[in-house]
Short mmCIF file of C-alpha atoms in Angstrom, two decimals:
data_model
loop_
_atom_site.label_atom_id
_atom_site.label_comp_id
_atom_site.label_asym_id
_atom_site.label_seq_id
_atom_site.Cartn_x
_atom_site.Cartn_y
_atom_site.Cartn_z
CA MET W 1 0.06 0.10 0.01
CA GLU W 2 1.46 3.22 -1.07
CA GLN W 3 2.05 5.73 1.92
CA PRO W 4 0.68 9.07 1.87
CA ALA W 5 3.11 11.89 0.95
CA THR W 6 4.28 14.02 3.96
CA ARG W 7 3.65 17.74 3.72
CA SER W 8 6.18 20.40 4.50
CA ALA W 9 5.04 23.09 7.04
CA LEU W 10 8.21 25.02 6.85
CA GLU W 11 10.93 25.20 4.01
CA VAL W 12 14.19 27.22 4.58
CA SER W 13 16.50 27.25 1.60
CA ASP W 14 19.86 28.94 1.63
CA LEU W 15 19.25 31.38 4.28
CA VAL W 16 21.80 34.32 4.69
CA LYS W 17 21.85 36.96 7.16
CA ASP W 18 24.42 39.59 7.56
CA TYR W 19 24.93 42.34 10.16
CA PRO W 20 27.14 45.42 9.68
CA LEU W 21 30.20 45.86 11.87
CA ALA W 22 32.53 48.90 12.43
CA LYS W 23 34.52 47.54 9.54
CA GLY W 24 32.78 45.14 7.10
CA TRP W 25 30.09 42.51 7.88
CA HIS W 26 29.39 39.66 10.11
CA ARG W 27 27.57 36.75 8.58
CA ALA W 28 25.31 35.38 11.27
CA VAL W 29 23.69 32.81 8.93
CA ALA W 30 25.68 31.37 6.24
CA GLY W 31 23.46 29.46 3.75
CA VAL W 32 21.26 27.50 6.14
CA SER W 33 18.49 24.94 4.72
CA PHE W 34 15.96 22.67 6.52
CA THR W 35 12.45 21.51 6.22
CA ILE W 36 9.95 20.70 8.82
CA GLU W 37 7.18 18.22 8.16
CA GLU W 38 3.59 18.95 9.37
CA GLY W 39 3.16 18.25 13.13
CA HIS W 40 6.79 17.71 13.82
CA PHE W 41 8.84 19.24 16.54
CA TYR W 42 12.20 20.60 15.05
CA SER W 43 14.86 22.18 17.17
CA LEU W 44 17.89 24.27 16.29
CA LEU W 45 20.48 23.45 18.88
CA GLY W 46 23.94 25.28 19.27
CA PRO W 47 26.06 27.45 21.54
CA SER W 48 25.41 31.23 21.80
CA GLY W 49 26.38 33.22 18.70
CA CYS W 50 25.79 30.06 16.30
CA GLY W 51 22.97 31.73 14.43
CA LYS W 52 20.04 29.67 15.72
CA THR W 53 18.04 32.60 17.16
CA THR W 54 18.67 34.67 13.89
CA THR W 55 17.45 31.80 11.79
CA LEU W 56 14.27 31.83 13.98
CA ARG W 57 13.78 35.61 13.76
CA CYS W 58 14.11 35.41 9.92
CA VAL W 59 11.12 32.77 9.89
CA ALA W 60 9.12 34.99 12.05
CA GLY W 61 9.79 37.82 9.90
CA LEU W 62 11.33 39.96 12.66
CA GLU W 63 14.71 39.99 10.52
CA ARG W 64 14.78 40.40 6.84
CA PRO W 65 17.07 37.87 5.16
CA ASP W 66 19.85 38.83 2.76
CA GLY W 67 19.54 35.69 0.86
CA GLY W 68 17.76 32.58 0.31
CA ARG W 69 13.87 31.67 0.56
CA ILE W 70 11.56 30.91 3.31
CA VAL W 71 8.16 28.92 2.61
CA LEU W 72 5.42 28.60 5.17
CA GLY W 73 2.65 26.27 4.35
CA GLY W 74 3.29 26.30 0.55
CA VAL W 75 3.47 30.46 0.64
CA THR W 76 6.76 31.98 0.05
CA VAL W 77 7.00 34.60 3.05
CA ALA W 78 10.69 35.86 2.34
CA ASP W 79 12.90 35.53 -0.51
CA ALA W 80 15.46 37.85 -2.44
CA GLY W 81 12.79 40.28 -3.57
CA SER W 82 10.18 40.48 -0.74
CA SER W 83 9.45 39.64 2.93
CA VAL W 84 5.94 39.19 4.51
CA PRO W 85 5.63 41.24 7.78
CA PRO W 86 5.38 38.95 10.86
CA GLU W 87 1.62 39.82 11.68
CA LYS W 88 0.63 38.49 8.28
CA ARG W 89 2.62 35.39 8.79
CA ASP W 90 0.53 32.45 10.25
CA ILE W 91 2.82 31.85 13.52
CA GLY W 92 2.80 32.11 17.07
CA MET W 93 5.94 32.80 19.13
CA VAL W 94 7.11 32.57 22.73
CA PHE W 95 10.23 34.68 23.41
CA GLN W 96 12.91 33.99 25.87
CA SER W 97 11.66 36.73 28.28
CA TYR W 98 7.96 35.76 27.65
CA ALA W 99 7.18 39.35 26.82
CA ILE W 100 4.13 39.49 29.17
CA TRP W 101 2.33 42.64 29.47
CA PRO W 102 2.50 43.51 33.14
CA HIS W 103 -0.58 45.91 33.13
CA MET W 104 -3.00 43.26 31.81
CA THR W 105 -4.76 40.42 33.44
CA VAL W 106 -4.04 36.77 32.36
CA ILE W 107 -7.23 36.71 30.24
CA GLU W 108 -6.37 40.10 28.77
CA ASN W 109 -2.86 38.90 27.59
CA VAL W 110 -4.09 35.89 25.86
CA ALA W 111 -6.90 37.84 24.26
CA PHE W 112 -4.89 40.69 22.93
CA PRO W 113 -3.54 38.83 19.65
CA LEU W 114 -7.38 38.24 18.67
CA ARG W 115 -8.23 41.86 19.36
CA VAL W 116 -5.59 43.62 17.35
CA GLY W 117 -5.19 41.03 14.46
CA SER W 118 -6.02 41.55 10.94
CA THR W 119 -8.78 39.02 11.06
CA LYS W 120 -11.93 40.00 12.68
CA VAL W 121 -12.87 37.67 15.70
CA SER W 122 -16.30 38.20 17.33
CA ARG W 123 -16.47 38.76 21.05
CA ALA W 124 -17.93 35.48 21.71
CA ASP W 125 -15.29 33.68 19.79
CA ILE W 126 -12.60 35.58 21.59
CA THR W 127 -14.14 34.46 25.03
CA ARG W 128 -14.36 30.77 23.82
CA ARG W 129 -10.82 30.51 22.30
CA VAL W 130 -8.98 32.56 25.17
CA GLY W 131 -10.78 29.99 27.57
CA ASP W 132 -9.77 26.99 25.50
CA ALA W 133 -6.30 28.24 25.47
CA LEU W 134 -5.96 28.82 29.14
CA ASP W 135 -7.57 25.42 29.83
CA LEU W 136 -4.80 23.75 27.63
CA VAL W 137 -2.04 25.25 29.74
CA GLN W 138 -3.84 24.84 33.16
CA LEU W 139 -4.37 28.20 33.78
CA GLY W 140 -8.21 28.67 33.56
CA SER W 141 -8.56 29.25 37.16
CA TYR W 142 -6.07 32.29 36.82
CA ALA W 143 -7.86 34.24 34.21
CA SER W 144 -8.57 37.20 36.32
CA ARG W 145 -5.14 37.51 38.00
CA PRO W 146 -2.83 40.23 37.19
CA ALA W 147 0.10 38.86 35.01
CA THR W 148 2.56 40.00 37.55
CA GLN W 149 1.26 37.78 40.26
CA LEU W 150 2.01 34.54 38.25
CA SER W 151 5.10 32.40 39.14
CA GLY W 152 7.83 31.85 36.61
CA GLY W 153 6.30 28.54 35.24
CA GLN W 154 2.85 30.15 35.11
CA GLN W 155 4.13 33.16 33.16
CA GLN W 156 5.78 30.65 30.60
CA ARG W 157 2.46 28.95 30.16
CA LEU W 158 0.81 32.23 29.74
CA ALA W 159 2.95 33.15 26.93
CA LEU W 160 2.28 29.67 25.32
CA ALA W 161 -1.30 30.24 25.65
CA ARG W 162 -1.14 33.62 23.93
CA ALA W 163 1.01 32.20 21.17
CA LEU W 164 -1.46 29.27 20.72
CA VAL W 165 -4.89 31.24 20.73
CA ARG W 166 -4.36 32.29 17.08
CA ARG W 167 -4.17 28.42 16.22
CA PRO W 168 -1.22 29.27 14.10
CA ARG W 169 0.18 26.91 11.66
CA LEU W 170 3.63 27.14 12.99
CA LEU W 171 4.84 27.78 16.72
CA LEU W 172 8.13 29.33 17.33
CA LEU W 173 10.04 29.00 20.62
CA ASP W 174 12.99 30.96 21.49
CA GLU W 175 14.85 29.36 24.67
CA PRO W 176 11.56 29.41 26.47
CA LEU W 177 12.76 27.69 29.61
CA SER W 178 16.22 29.42 30.04
CA ASN W 179 14.74 31.71 32.78
CA LEU W 180 13.19 28.68 34.91
CA ASP W 181 14.86 26.69 37.66
CA ALA W 182 16.18 23.24 36.91
CA LYS W 183 13.21 21.26 38.32
CA LEU W 184 10.65 23.57 36.80
CA ARG W 185 12.52 23.46 33.62
CA ASP W 186 12.33 19.56 33.67
CA ARG W 187 8.49 19.91 34.25
CA MET W 188 7.86 22.25 31.70
CA ARG W 189 9.89 20.52 29.05
CA ALA W 190 7.43 17.42 29.43
CA GLU W 191 4.26 19.80 29.42
CA ILE W 192 5.13 21.55 26.16
CA ARG W 193 5.99 18.34 24.13
CA ASP W 194 2.85 16.82 25.63
CA LEU W 195 0.86 19.74 24.59
CA GLN W 196 2.62 19.82 21.13
CA ARG W 197 1.74 16.25 20.51
CA SER W 198 -2.08 16.73 21.53
CA LEU W 199 -2.46 19.72 19.37
CA GLY W 200 -0.16 18.38 16.40
CA ILE W 201 1.00 21.89 15.97
CA THR W 202 4.39 22.20 13.83
CA THR W 203 7.14 23.61 16.20
CA LEU W 204 10.56 25.08 15.54
CA TYR W 205 12.30 25.19 18.91
CA VAL W 206 15.49 27.08 19.50
CA THR W 207 17.95 26.10 22.31
CA HIS W 208 21.39 25.58 23.64
CA ASP W 209 20.38 22.81 26.00
CA GLN W 210 21.06 19.40 24.50
CA VAL W 211 18.75 17.57 26.95
CA GLU W 212 15.80 19.67 25.74
CA ALA W 213 16.50 19.13 22.23
CA LEU W 214 17.24 15.41 22.57
CA SER W 215 14.01 14.79 24.91
CA MET W 216 11.62 16.92 22.74
CA SER W 217 12.64 16.77 19.12
CA ASN W 218 11.56 14.64 15.94
CA ARG W 219 14.51 16.18 14.27
CA ILE W 220 17.56 18.08 15.53
CA ALA W 221 19.89 20.56 13.49
CA VAL W 222 23.20 21.27 15.30
CA MET W 223 24.44 24.71 14.33
CA GLU W 224 28.22 26.04 14.63
CA ASP W 225 29.23 29.44 13.28
CA GLY W 226 26.11 30.15 11.12
CA LEU W 227 25.83 26.74 9.46
CA ILE W 228 24.05 23.41 10.24
CA VAL W 229 26.86 20.94 10.70
CA GLN W 230 24.66 17.92 11.43
CA GLU W 231 20.94 17.09 11.07
CA GLY W 232 19.04 14.08 12.27
CA THR W 233 16.84 12.23 14.67
CA PRO W 234 17.93 12.87 18.45
CA ARG W 235 19.20 9.10 18.51
CA GLU W 236 21.20 9.77 15.15
CA ILE W 237 22.79 12.98 16.65
CA TYR W 238 23.73 11.38 19.62
CA SER W 239 25.01 7.87 18.77
CA HIS W 240 26.49 8.94 15.44
CA PRO W 241 27.96 12.39 15.49
CA THR W 242 29.85 13.30 12.45
CA SER W 243 32.27 15.57 13.88
CA ARG W 244 33.97 16.12 17.23
CA PHE W 245 31.93 19.39 17.85
CA VAL W 246 28.64 17.61 17.71
CA ALA W 247 30.04 14.67 19.89
CA ASN W 248 31.23 17.21 22.51
CA PHE W 249 28.35 19.50 22.58
CA VAL W 250 25.53 16.84 22.43
CA GLY W 251 26.19 14.94 25.43
CA ALA W 252 29.50 14.00 27.31
CA ALA W 253 32.05 12.00 25.06
CA ASN W 254 35.66 10.66 25.32
CA PHE W 255 37.78 11.57 22.31
CA LEU W 256 40.92 9.29 21.21
CA PRO W 257 43.22 9.74 18.28
CA ALA W 258 43.23 6.70 16.08
CA THR W 259 44.13 5.49 12.52
CA VAL W 260 41.89 3.47 10.11
CA SER W 261 43.44 0.10 9.77
CA GLY W 262 40.85 -1.83 7.57
CA PRO W 263 37.40 -2.68 6.96
CA GLY W 264 35.13 -3.87 9.71
CA ALA W 265 32.46 -6.48 9.90
CA GLY W 266 29.57 -4.53 8.79
CA ALA W 267 28.74 -1.65 6.34
CA GLY W 268 29.92 1.66 7.37
CA ARG W 269 32.32 0.13 9.83
CA MET W 270 36.18 0.00 10.14
CA LEU W 271 38.79 -1.32 12.28
CA LEU W 272 40.73 1.37 14.04
CA ARG W 273 44.18 1.36 15.75
CA VAL W 274 43.87 3.06 18.98
CA GLY W 275 47.04 3.17 20.98
CA ASP W 276 47.98 -0.36 21.38
CA GLY W 277 44.59 -1.86 20.80
CA THR W 278 42.04 -2.54 17.98
CA ILE W 279 38.51 -1.01 18.00
CA GLU W 280 35.55 -1.59 15.23
CA ALA W 281 33.72 1.55 14.96
CA SER W 282 31.18 3.40 12.82
CA VAL W 283 32.79 5.85 10.49
CA PRO W 284 31.61 8.56 8.08
CA ALA W 285 31.33 7.95 4.46
CA GLY W 286 34.55 8.37 2.58
CA VAL W 287 37.01 7.30 5.37
CA VAL W 288 39.60 4.89 4.06
CA ALA W 289 42.41 2.75 5.47
CA GLY W 290 45.30 4.97 6.62
CA ASP W 291 43.05 8.07 7.56
CA ALA W 292 43.76 9.71 10.84
CA VAL W 293 40.45 10.06 12.71
CA THR W 294 39.11 10.82 16.20
CA LEU W 295 37.37 8.15 17.81
CA SER W 296 34.33 9.21 19.96
CA ILE W 297 33.05 7.11 22.96
CA ARG W 298 30.22 7.90 25.09
CA PRO W 299 30.93 6.95 28.85
CA GLU W 300 27.78 4.84 28.91
CA ALA W 301 29.27 2.66 26.12
CA VAL W 302 32.27 1.86 28.14
CA ARG W 303 31.99 -1.42 30.15
CA PHE W 304 34.48 -1.91 33.00
CA HIS W 305 36.55 -4.94 33.92
CA THR W 306 39.05 -5.85 36.62
CA SER W 307 40.34 -8.75 34.53
CA ALA W 308 40.93 -8.93 30.81
CA PRO W 309 37.74 -9.99 29.04
CA GLY W 310 37.78 -12.25 25.87
CA GLY W 311 36.56 -10.40 22.79
CA PRO W 312 37.11 -7.45 20.63
CA ASN W 313 37.24 -3.68 21.32
CA VAL W 314 39.10 -3.87 24.60
CA LEU W 315 41.74 -1.23 25.77
CA ALA W 316 43.82 -1.86 28.87
CA GLY W 317 44.55 1.01 31.24
CA GLU W 318 45.02 2.16 34.66
CA VAL W 319 42.88 4.06 37.06
CA GLU W 320 44.03 7.61 37.58
CA GLN W 321 41.21 8.95 39.30
CA ALA W 322 37.93 7.83 41.21
CA LEU W 323 35.47 10.21 42.57
CA PHE W 324 32.63 8.73 44.90
CA LEU W 325 29.43 10.37 44.05
CA GLY W 326 26.91 8.65 46.11
CA ASP W 327 24.93 6.69 43.57
CA ALA W 328 27.83 6.53 41.14
CA ILE W 329 31.55 6.54 40.75
CA ASP W 330 33.12 8.72 38.32
CA LEU W 331 36.45 7.19 36.84
CA ARG W 332 39.38 8.61 34.66
CA VAL W 333 41.05 5.65 33.13
CA THR W 334 44.35 6.17 31.38
CA VAL W 335 44.95 4.10 28.28
CA ALA W 336 47.81 3.94 25.76
CA ALA W 337 45.87 6.65 23.36
CA GLY W 338 44.79 8.95 25.95
CA SER W 339 42.30 9.23 28.84
CA VAL W 340 38.78 7.85 29.13
CA ALA W 341 35.80 8.98 31.43
CA VAL W 342 33.90 6.18 32.81
CA ARG W 343 30.84 6.30 35.10
CA LEU W 344 30.25 3.07 37.34
CA PRO W 345 27.52 2.29 39.93
CA SER W 346 28.66 2.98 43.31
CA ALA W 347 28.65 -0.64 44.33
CA ILE W 348 31.59 -1.35 42.45
CA GLU W 349 34.91 -0.73 44.25
CA THR W 350 38.02 0.59 42.61
CA SER W 351 40.74 3.00 43.52
CA ARG W 352 43.53 4.82 41.86
CA GLY W 353 46.36 2.81 40.30
CA ASP W 354 44.22 -0.35 39.74
CA ARG W 355 44.83 -1.99 36.44
CA VAL W 356 41.70 -2.37 34.44
CA TRP W 357 40.13 -3.15 31.00
CA LEU W 358 37.64 -1.16 29.25
CA GLU W 359 35.12 -2.73 26.82
CA LEU W 360 33.53 -0.51 24.10
CA ASP W 361 30.58 -2.45 23.32
CA ALA W 362 27.79 -0.85 21.43
CA ALA W 363 25.00 -3.15 22.97
CA GLU W 364 25.88 -1.40 26.21
CA GLY W 365 24.47 2.17 25.28
CA GLY W 366 26.23 3.92 22.39
CA ASP W 367 28.31 2.56 19.34
CA PRO W 368 31.89 3.81 19.23
CA SER W 369 32.30 5.97 16.20
CA ALA W 370 34.78 7.87 14.43
CA ALA W 371 34.62 11.58 13.58
CA GLY W 372 36.77 12.33 10.67
CA PRO W 373 38.80 11.73 8.37
CA ALA W 374 40.75 14.61 9.45
CA SER W 375 42.62 14.21 12.81
CA PRO W 376 41.50 17.66 14.16
CA ALA W 377 37.65 16.66 13.71
#
């Protein structure tokens, strides 16, 4: 049976945005392209200054691109010759600061976009839609409260309700959880994802927090210096980073220099010489025997042994540091090629100077992978 074709809610092609400097120009976005399918949650992930917020602001119409094309729901809203203003784009947006109007009540904040929008909405429809939006974010009982009397989490919900009340085609979220404390951030992360799923609303989310991106997204684009350096599902990004930057930015990782010695047992896998050991690992396309690469190993992919195990993918080493954390022990183990971080259950006893063996087993939580083919990768 033929599967129905997926629809694209947002298409961004070769997006460029420059800002003037005292001398010359700064290219904040350097040719970014991506597509978001209807109903999907898509995250732009990267450090400060990578261009992720500028990209979102171009999608929102708050910045005019210097090149490229943006298509929203099949309608071009920005290209080389024109740019549709924000109020005429079918979007809702939640800012990092929430931008709550302090002189208004909760219900007045949510109703405002309907009252000032270009589309006429009756008073009865405003009342009904505002009530529905407040119920969605569990603020119905706070409707008459001044916005300034809400907690941080409640203000975040209020901003979300105001963005959703127009029933936009696309929801834009710019670091919406960064001002919350850790526990509230965890709770709101789950609430936003559940709400997005229940509504089926297409969402573009900007964050520097890898946990947010990994836990909430259908797809992630990792950005560096105005470019998307890797795009994929959360599992692909985490388990198979294509560069040292991605491996290091998305989760904890160990890095060891290695040389490709020959083909491995499966497609896309090669044998790597790592110090005095041999490791089979996934490699990027184009890597050949003799290439210098960087082996990326997630700490949870490392199995710890106090005697030499039989089998492949084993490196011998010595414990250089053991830190007891209560529920776990963090180890730093020196191997011939460098140093490897390992986290163990606290019941395991080991101490500095112990001779140990590290087994890099893909079945134990992450496939060893090579970021290359250049050694600085």
